[in-house]
XYZ file of C-alpha atoms in Angstrom:
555
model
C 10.832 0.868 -18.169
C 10.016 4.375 -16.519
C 8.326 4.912 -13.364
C 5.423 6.186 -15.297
C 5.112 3.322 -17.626
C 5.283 0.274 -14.966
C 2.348 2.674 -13.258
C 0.389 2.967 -16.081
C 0.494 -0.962 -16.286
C -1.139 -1.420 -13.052
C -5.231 -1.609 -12.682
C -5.977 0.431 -9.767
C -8.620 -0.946 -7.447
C -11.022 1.835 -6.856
C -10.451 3.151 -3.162
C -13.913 1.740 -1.641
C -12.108 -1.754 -2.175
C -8.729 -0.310 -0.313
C -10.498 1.113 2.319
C -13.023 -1.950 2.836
C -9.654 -4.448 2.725
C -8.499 -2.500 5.595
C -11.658 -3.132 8.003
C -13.276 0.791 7.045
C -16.736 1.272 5.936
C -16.475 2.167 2.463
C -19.684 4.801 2.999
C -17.236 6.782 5.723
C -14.749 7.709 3.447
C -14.867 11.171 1.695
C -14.188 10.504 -1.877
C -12.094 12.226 -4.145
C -12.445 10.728 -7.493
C -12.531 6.590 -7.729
C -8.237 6.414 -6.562
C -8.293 8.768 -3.669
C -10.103 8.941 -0.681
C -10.111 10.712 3.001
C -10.257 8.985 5.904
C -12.667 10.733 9.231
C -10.645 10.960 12.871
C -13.645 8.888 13.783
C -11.841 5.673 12.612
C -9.260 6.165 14.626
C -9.150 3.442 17.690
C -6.483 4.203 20.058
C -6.376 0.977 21.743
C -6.123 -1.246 18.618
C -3.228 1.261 17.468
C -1.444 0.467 20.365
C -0.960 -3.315 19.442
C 0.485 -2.690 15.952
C 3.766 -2.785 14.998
C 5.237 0.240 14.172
C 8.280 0.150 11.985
C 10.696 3.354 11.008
C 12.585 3.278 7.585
C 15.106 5.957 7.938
C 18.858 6.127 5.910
C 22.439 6.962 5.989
C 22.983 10.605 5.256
C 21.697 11.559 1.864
C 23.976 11.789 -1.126
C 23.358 13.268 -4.513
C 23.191 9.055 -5.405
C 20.209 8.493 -3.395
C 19.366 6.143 -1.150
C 15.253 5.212 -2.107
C 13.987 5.769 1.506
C 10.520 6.077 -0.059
C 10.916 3.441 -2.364
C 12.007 1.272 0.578
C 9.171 1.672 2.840
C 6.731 1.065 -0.078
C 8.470 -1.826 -0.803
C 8.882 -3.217 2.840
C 5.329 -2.539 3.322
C 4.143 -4.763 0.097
C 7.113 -7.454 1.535
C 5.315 -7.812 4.723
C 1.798 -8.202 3.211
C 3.782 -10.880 0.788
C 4.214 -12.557 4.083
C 0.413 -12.616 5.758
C 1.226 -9.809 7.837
C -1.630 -7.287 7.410
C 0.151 -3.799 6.572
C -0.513 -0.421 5.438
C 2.409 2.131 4.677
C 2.612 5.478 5.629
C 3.733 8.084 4.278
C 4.198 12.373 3.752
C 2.883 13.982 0.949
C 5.320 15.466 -2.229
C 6.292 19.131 -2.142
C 5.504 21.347 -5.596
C 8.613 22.861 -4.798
C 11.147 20.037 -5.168
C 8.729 17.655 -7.509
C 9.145 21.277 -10.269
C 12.585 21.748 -9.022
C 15.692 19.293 -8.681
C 13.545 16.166 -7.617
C 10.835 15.597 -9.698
C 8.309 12.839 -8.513
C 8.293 11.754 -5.177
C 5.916 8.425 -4.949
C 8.784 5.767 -4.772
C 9.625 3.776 -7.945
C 10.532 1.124 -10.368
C 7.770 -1.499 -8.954
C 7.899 -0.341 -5.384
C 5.274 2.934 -5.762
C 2.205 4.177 -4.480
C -0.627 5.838 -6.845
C -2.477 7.592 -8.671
C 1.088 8.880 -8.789
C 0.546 11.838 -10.707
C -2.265 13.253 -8.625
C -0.066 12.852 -5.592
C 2.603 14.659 -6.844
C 0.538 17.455 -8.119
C -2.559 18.589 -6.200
C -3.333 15.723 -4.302
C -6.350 16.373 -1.906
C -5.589 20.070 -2.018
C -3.921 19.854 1.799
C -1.021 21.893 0.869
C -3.372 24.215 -0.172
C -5.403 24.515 2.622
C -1.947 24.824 4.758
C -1.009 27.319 2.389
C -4.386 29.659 3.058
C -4.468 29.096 6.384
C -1.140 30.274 7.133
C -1.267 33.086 4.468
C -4.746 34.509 6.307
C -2.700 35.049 9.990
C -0.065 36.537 8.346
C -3.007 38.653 6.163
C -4.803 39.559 9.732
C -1.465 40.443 11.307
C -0.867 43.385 8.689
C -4.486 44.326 8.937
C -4.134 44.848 12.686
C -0.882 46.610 12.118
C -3.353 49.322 9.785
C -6.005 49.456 12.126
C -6.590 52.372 14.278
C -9.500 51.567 15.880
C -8.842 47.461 16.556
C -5.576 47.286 17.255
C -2.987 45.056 19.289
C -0.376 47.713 19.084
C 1.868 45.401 17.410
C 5.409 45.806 16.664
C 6.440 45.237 13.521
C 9.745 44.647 13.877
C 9.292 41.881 16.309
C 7.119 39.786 13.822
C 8.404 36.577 12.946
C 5.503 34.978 11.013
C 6.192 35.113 7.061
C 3.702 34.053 4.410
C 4.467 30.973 2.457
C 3.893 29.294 -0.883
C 4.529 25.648 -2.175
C 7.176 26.508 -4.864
C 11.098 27.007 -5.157
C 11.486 30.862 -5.368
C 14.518 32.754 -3.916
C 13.719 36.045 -5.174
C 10.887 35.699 -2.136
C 13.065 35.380 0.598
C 12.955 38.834 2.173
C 10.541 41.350 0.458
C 8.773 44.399 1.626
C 5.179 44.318 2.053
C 2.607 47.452 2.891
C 4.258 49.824 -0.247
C 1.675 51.776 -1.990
C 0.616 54.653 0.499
C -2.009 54.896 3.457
C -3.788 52.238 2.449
C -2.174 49.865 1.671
C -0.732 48.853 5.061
C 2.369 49.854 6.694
C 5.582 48.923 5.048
C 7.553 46.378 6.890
C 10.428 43.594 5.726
C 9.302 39.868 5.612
C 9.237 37.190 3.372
C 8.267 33.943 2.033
C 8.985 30.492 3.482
C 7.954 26.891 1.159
C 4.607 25.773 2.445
C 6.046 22.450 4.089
C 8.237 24.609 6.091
C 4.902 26.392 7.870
C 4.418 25.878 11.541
C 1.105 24.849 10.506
C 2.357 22.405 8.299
C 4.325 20.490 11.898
C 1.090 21.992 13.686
C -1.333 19.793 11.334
C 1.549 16.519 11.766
C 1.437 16.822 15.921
C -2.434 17.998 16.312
C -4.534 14.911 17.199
C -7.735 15.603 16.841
C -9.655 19.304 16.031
C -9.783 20.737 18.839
C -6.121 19.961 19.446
C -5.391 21.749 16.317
C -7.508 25.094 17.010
C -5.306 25.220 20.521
C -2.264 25.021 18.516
C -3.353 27.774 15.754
C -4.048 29.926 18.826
C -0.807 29.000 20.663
C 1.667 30.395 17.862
C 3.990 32.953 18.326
C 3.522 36.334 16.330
C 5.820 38.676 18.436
C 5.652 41.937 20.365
C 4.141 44.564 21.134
C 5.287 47.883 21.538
C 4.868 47.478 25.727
C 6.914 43.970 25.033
C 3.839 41.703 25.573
C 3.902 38.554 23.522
C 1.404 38.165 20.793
C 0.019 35.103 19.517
C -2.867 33.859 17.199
C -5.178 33.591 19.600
C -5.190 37.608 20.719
C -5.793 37.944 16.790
C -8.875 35.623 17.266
C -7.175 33.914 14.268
C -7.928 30.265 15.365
C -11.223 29.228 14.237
C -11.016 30.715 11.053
C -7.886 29.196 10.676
C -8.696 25.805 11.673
C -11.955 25.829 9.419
C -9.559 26.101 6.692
C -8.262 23.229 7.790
C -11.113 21.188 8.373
C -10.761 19.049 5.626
C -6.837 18.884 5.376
C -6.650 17.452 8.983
C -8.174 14.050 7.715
C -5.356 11.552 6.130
C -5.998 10.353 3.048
C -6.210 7.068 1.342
C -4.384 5.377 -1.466
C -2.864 2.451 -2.540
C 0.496 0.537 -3.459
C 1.320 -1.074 -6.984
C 0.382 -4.214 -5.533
C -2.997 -3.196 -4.508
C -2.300 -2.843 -0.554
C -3.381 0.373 1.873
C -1.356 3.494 1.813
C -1.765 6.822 3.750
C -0.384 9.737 2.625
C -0.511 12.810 4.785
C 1.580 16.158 6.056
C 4.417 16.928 4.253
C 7.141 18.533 6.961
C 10.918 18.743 5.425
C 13.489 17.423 7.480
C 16.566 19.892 7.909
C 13.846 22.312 8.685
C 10.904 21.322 10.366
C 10.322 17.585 12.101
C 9.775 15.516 8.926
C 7.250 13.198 9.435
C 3.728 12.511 8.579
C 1.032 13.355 10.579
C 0.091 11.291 13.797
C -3.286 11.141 12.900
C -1.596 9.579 9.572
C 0.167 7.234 11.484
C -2.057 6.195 14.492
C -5.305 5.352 11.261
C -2.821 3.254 9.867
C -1.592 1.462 12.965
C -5.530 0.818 13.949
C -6.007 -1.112 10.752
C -2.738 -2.961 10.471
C -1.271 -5.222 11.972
C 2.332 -3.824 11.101
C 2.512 0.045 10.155
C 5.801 0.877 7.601
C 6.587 4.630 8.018
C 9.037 6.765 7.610
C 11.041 9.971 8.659
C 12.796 12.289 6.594
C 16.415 12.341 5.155
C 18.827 11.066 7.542
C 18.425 9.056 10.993
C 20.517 12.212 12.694
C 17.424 14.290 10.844
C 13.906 12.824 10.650
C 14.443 9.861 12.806
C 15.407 11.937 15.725
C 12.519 14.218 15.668
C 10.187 10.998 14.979
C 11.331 9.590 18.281
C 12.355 12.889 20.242
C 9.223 15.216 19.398
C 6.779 13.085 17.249
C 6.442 9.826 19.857
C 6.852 11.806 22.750
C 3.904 13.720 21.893
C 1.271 10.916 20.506
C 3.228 8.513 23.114
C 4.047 6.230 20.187
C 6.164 2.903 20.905
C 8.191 1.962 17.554
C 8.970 -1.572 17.244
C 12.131 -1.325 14.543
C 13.965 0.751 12.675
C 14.690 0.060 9.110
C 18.330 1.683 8.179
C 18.311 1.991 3.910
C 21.776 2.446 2.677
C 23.258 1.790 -1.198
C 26.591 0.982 -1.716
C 27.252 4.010 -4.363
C 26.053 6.499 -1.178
C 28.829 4.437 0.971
C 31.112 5.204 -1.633
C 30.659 8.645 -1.993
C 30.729 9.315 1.485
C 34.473 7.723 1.773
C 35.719 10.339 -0.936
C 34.267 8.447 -4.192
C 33.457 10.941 -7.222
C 29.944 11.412 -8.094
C 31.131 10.076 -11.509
C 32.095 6.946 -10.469
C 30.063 5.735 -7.777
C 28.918 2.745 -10.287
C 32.528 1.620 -10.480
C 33.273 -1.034 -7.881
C 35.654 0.303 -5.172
C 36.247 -1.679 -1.879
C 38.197 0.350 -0.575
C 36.428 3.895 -0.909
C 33.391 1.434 0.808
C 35.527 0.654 3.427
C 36.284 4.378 3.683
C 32.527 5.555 3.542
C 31.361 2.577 6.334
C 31.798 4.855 9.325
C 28.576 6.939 8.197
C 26.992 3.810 8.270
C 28.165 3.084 11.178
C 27.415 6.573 13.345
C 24.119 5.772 12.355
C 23.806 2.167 13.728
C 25.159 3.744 16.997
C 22.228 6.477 17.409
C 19.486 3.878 16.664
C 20.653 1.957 19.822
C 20.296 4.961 22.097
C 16.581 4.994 21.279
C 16.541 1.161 23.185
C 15.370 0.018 18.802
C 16.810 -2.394 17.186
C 17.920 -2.143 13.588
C 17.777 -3.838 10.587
C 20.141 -2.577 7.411
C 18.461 -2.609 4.100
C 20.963 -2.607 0.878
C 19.079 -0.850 -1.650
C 20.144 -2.980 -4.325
C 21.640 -1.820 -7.502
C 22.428 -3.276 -10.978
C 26.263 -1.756 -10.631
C 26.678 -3.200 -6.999
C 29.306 -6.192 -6.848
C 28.876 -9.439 -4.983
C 32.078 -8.432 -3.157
C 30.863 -5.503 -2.406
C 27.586 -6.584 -0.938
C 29.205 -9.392 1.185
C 31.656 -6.291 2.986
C 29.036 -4.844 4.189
C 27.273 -7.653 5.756
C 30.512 -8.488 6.905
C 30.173 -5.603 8.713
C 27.119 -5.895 9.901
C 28.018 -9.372 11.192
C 30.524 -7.903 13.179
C 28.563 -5.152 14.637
C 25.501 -7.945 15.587
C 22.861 -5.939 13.032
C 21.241 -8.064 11.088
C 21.167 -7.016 7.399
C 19.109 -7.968 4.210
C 19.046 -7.449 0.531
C 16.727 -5.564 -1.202
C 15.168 -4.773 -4.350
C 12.288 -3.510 -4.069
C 12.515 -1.263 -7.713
C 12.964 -3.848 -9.842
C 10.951 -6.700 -8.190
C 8.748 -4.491 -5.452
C 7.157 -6.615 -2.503
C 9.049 -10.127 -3.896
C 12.424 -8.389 -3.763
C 12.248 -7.120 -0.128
C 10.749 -10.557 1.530
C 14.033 -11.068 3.234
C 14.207 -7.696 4.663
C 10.626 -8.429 5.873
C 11.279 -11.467 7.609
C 15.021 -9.740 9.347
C 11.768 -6.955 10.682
C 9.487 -9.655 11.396
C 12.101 -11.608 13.334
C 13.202 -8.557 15.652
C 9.915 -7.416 16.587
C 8.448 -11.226 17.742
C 11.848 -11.096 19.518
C 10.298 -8.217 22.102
C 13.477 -6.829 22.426
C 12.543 -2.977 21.911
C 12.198 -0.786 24.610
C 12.102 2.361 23.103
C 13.077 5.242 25.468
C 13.882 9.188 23.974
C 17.099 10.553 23.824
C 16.286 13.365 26.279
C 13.741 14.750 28.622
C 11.474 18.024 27.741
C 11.812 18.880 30.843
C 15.756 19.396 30.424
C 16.731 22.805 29.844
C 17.220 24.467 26.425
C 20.726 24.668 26.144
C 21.020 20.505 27.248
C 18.162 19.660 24.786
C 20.575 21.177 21.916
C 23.459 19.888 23.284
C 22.743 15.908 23.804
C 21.407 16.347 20.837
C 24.722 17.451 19.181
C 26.798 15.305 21.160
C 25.052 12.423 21.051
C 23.755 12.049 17.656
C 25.798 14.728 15.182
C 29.104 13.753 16.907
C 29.933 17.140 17.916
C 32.645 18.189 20.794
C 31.006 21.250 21.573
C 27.959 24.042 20.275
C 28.881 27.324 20.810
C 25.889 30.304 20.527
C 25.740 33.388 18.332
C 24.851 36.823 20.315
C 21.128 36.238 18.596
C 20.855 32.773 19.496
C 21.422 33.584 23.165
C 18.977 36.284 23.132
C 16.460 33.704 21.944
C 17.781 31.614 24.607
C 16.653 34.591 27.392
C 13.584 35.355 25.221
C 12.427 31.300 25.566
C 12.752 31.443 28.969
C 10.770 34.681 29.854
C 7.846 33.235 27.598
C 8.178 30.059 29.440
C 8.439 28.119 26.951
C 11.783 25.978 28.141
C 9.923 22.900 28.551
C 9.722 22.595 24.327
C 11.720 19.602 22.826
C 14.269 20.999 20.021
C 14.016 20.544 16.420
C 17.466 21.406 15.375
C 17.492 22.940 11.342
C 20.758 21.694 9.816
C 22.125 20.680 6.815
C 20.835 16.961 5.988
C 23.807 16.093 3.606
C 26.653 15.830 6.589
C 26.245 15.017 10.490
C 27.968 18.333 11.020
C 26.159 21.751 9.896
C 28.712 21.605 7.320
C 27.839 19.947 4.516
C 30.972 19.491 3.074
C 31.736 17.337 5.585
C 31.096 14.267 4.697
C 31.341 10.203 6.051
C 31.329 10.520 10.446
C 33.684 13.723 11.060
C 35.096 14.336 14.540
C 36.099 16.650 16.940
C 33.804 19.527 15.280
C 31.690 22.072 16.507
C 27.917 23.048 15.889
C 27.322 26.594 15.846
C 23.847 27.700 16.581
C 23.207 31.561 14.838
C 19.336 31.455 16.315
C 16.268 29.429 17.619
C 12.781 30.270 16.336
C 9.525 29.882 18.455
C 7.110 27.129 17.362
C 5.006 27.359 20.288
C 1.522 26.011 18.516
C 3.038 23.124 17.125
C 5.033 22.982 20.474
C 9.000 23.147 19.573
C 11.687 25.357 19.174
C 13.749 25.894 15.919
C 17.544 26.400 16.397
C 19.128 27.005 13.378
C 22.852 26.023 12.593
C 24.905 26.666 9.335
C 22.742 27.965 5.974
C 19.400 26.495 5.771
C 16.912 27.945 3.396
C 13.422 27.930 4.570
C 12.802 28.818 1.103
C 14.700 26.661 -1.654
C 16.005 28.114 -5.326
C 15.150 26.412 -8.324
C 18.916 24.634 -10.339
C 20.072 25.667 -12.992
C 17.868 23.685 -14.940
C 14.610 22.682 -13.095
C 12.803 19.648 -13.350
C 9.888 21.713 -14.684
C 11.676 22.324 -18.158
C 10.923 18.456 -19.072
C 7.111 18.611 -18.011
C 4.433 18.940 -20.419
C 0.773 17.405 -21.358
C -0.594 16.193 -24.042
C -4.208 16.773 -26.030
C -5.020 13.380 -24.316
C -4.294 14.718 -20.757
C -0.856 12.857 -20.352
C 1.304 13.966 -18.434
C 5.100 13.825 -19.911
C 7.919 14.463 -17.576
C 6.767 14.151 -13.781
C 8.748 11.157 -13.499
């Protein structure tokens, strides 16, 4: 059966029930429609947050195969609930540019899902949207100060880094010119378009935690220069409120629910190679104050999204994580010890032997965070009993404990094992989570440990740009920033065709962007996109509706 079929199986319970199973009023939530609900800041308790369990699902690095990170976490979540242990998962809201492009549906799968699935892969709650407009009206009040000649900041043009953004694949944005036309029509300058969930205001909205902390933030970003070289930021544009009324109803998670009928939170939607890749904290911290345990999750690999969860994203809401949950498949082992895409279903010991060493790298950065680990095997029908018993092997003789799992085909019954491995290393009290580095480090040592420590690398060396931005950080004073290295999330190199746990290679930073309302700086290595191309053949070629309102395709 298809995602969508097994979904449209299921009864959903309408989301007063959801939200009074987790201990809120059902007359506080904000409706939207029976399924979908948002949740006020109000409910948020910060002391009850404290004593749940948090618990990180992160991955080996991706492969075109998959690994079912999502899928995991939903599954984990419904596990633990199996078990008596109240939980609610949580997790980041689907992009329209990958769910039309090369990805399709991002809700999990099989019977491991969370729904109304196709209203969160489409419009949701309309917070993308909201992102979307806010961001698009600074960027809008930046060219109309540029016109002015009566209320203007005397901005440079050249110096302005903020783009405009939209929540679709489309390369032919990347660098356009805006202000053609004449006299008024603005002044013609270069710029372009990033994907929505690449916005600062996008990580902004995922850090801010409460309203107030979000309108500081708005006014804290970086525009650029003016012709006198004074910085400009949002706040001389007396962008903030307007922007953060915009965002007034995007700031407030929102409420769904599993197959099984548990809690799930779905909120933010940050990538991972290019921005911090996590939900929001306001996401995270309504989840924890309701649950016992809290399942969430960080995006692509643990040298990605789990080190900007712990490095940026716990620093700043002074989070404590209890576990981390390590999903790996044997046909992404495979693949990353030199297996063709082709014939990942084939068994092959020995290109699993080859591809272990990814696995491995990643088991080693989890213990530098003071967190233990648990491996999940995200079980498929191809995978061989000998196959499966090498890499517990493995894990036997590394002192990880490992478990099982299939949560597609069987959801929360096929990942009780995995549950009770997490259950048994968090009543063990053995976590004491510490950060890889200290903000307070300087730039170039942030990077650095960061490369060293976690990618592997022997050395980063610095294009001319990147150490102008390097002098440029430090006259703002903004040195104190954690990092959120942009690189390729298919190898632990910036090059992705280096696959497995290469050695003795070198990161190459070409620049580092200013994030200074959502309170990080950006260095970029290798080729990343901050706005992605659609394939060859999109995903949005197989979509259609029917006269009944069916959707065909999504999934």
């Amino acid at each position: 059966m298809t995602d969508l079929q097994i979904a449209k199986k299921i009864i959903l319970k309408p989301i007063s029930e959801i939200a009074e199973s987790l201990g809120i009023n059902p007359d506080e939530i904000e409706m939207y429609g029976k399924y979908k609900a948002k949740i006020p800041l109000k409910a948020i308790d910060r002391e009850r947050a404290d004593a749940s369990n948090l618990i990180l699902v992160s991955a080996i690095s991706p492969t075109p195969a998959g690994e079912g990170k999502t899928t995991m976490s939903i599954g984990l979540s419904e596990g633990l609930n199996r078990l008596g242990k109240k939980t609610t998962v949580v997790l980041r809201e689907p992009s329209l540019g990958p769910v039309f492009g090369i990805k399709g549906g991002a809700t999990g799968g099989g019977y491991s899902q969370v729904l109304p699935m196709e209203d969160i892969n489409l419009h949701f709650t309309g917070d993308f949207s909201a992102i979307e407009k806010s961001h698009n009206l600074l960027a809008a009040l930046i060219d109309n100060n540029i016109q002015s000649k009566t209320n203007t900041l005397q901005i440079d043009p050249r110096t302005i880094t903020w783009k405009r953004v939209m929540d679709l694949n489309d390369r032919a944005l990347r660098r356009v010119i805006v202000g053609l036309g004449g006299t008024t029509s603005g002044v013609p300058r270069e710029t372009g378009f990033d994907i929505t969930a690449a916005s600062e205001i996008m990580a902004i909205l995922c850090l801010a935690d409460n309203i107030d902390d979000l309108k500081r933030r708005l006014g804290n970003i970086f525009i650029g220069f003016t012709y006198d070289k004074n910085p400009i930021y949002a706040r001389d544009l007396k962008a903030a409120g307007a922007m953060t009324v915009l965002l007034k109803d995007a700031i407030k998670p929102n409420l769904v629910q599993t197959l099984e009928g548990n809690p799930a939170i779905i909120h933010g939607g940050p990538f991972a190679n290019i921005a911090q890749g996590t939900n929001s904290v306001l996401a995270t911290l309504t989840g924890m104050t309701y649950s016992e345990y809290t399942v969430t999750e960080a995006g692509f690999g643990f040298d990605l999204g789990a080190e900007k969860f712990f490095d940026i994203k716990c620093q700043s809401a002074g989070l404590k994580p209890k576990a981390v949950v390590l999903t790996t498949t044997i046909r992404a082992l495979k693949y990353h010890g030199g297996a063709d895409l082709k014939s990942l279903t084939v068994p092959d010991l020995e290109a699993l032997k080859k591809g272990l060493p990814n696995l491995e790298k990643h088991l080693e950065n989890i213990t530098k965070f003071k967190v233990p680990a648990v491996i999940a095997i995200n079980k498929f029908s191809t995978d061989t009993a000998e196959e499966i018993e090498l890499i517990k092997d493995f894990a036997a003789s590394k002192g990880i404990k490992v478990a099982l799992a299939e949560v597609w085909a069987k959801g929360g019954q096929g990942a009780l094992d995995l549950a009770r491995e997490v259950i048994a290393e968090v009543e063990s009290n053995i976590t004491d989570f510490q950060p890889l580095y200290s903000w307070n480090s300087s730039v170039r040592d942030k990077i650095e440990t960061i490369a060293r420590e976690i990618y592997g690398a022997k050395h980063v060396d610095y294009n001319t740009k990147a150490k102008a931005d390097l002098s440029k950080i430090s006259n703002l004073g903004l040195d104190h920033l954690p990092v959120c290295i942009a690189k390729t999330q298919k190898s632990l190199s910036d090059n992705p065709k280096l696959l497995g746990r290469p050695k003795d290679f070198i990161i190459t930073v070409r620049e580092i962007e200013i994030a200074a309302g959502a309170g990080f700086l950006i260095p970029i290595t290798g080729t990343i996109m901050r706005m992605p191309g659609l394939p060859t053949h999109p995903a949005s070629e197989g979509m259609d509706i029917n006269e009944e309102g069916e959707i065909v395709g999504l999934f």
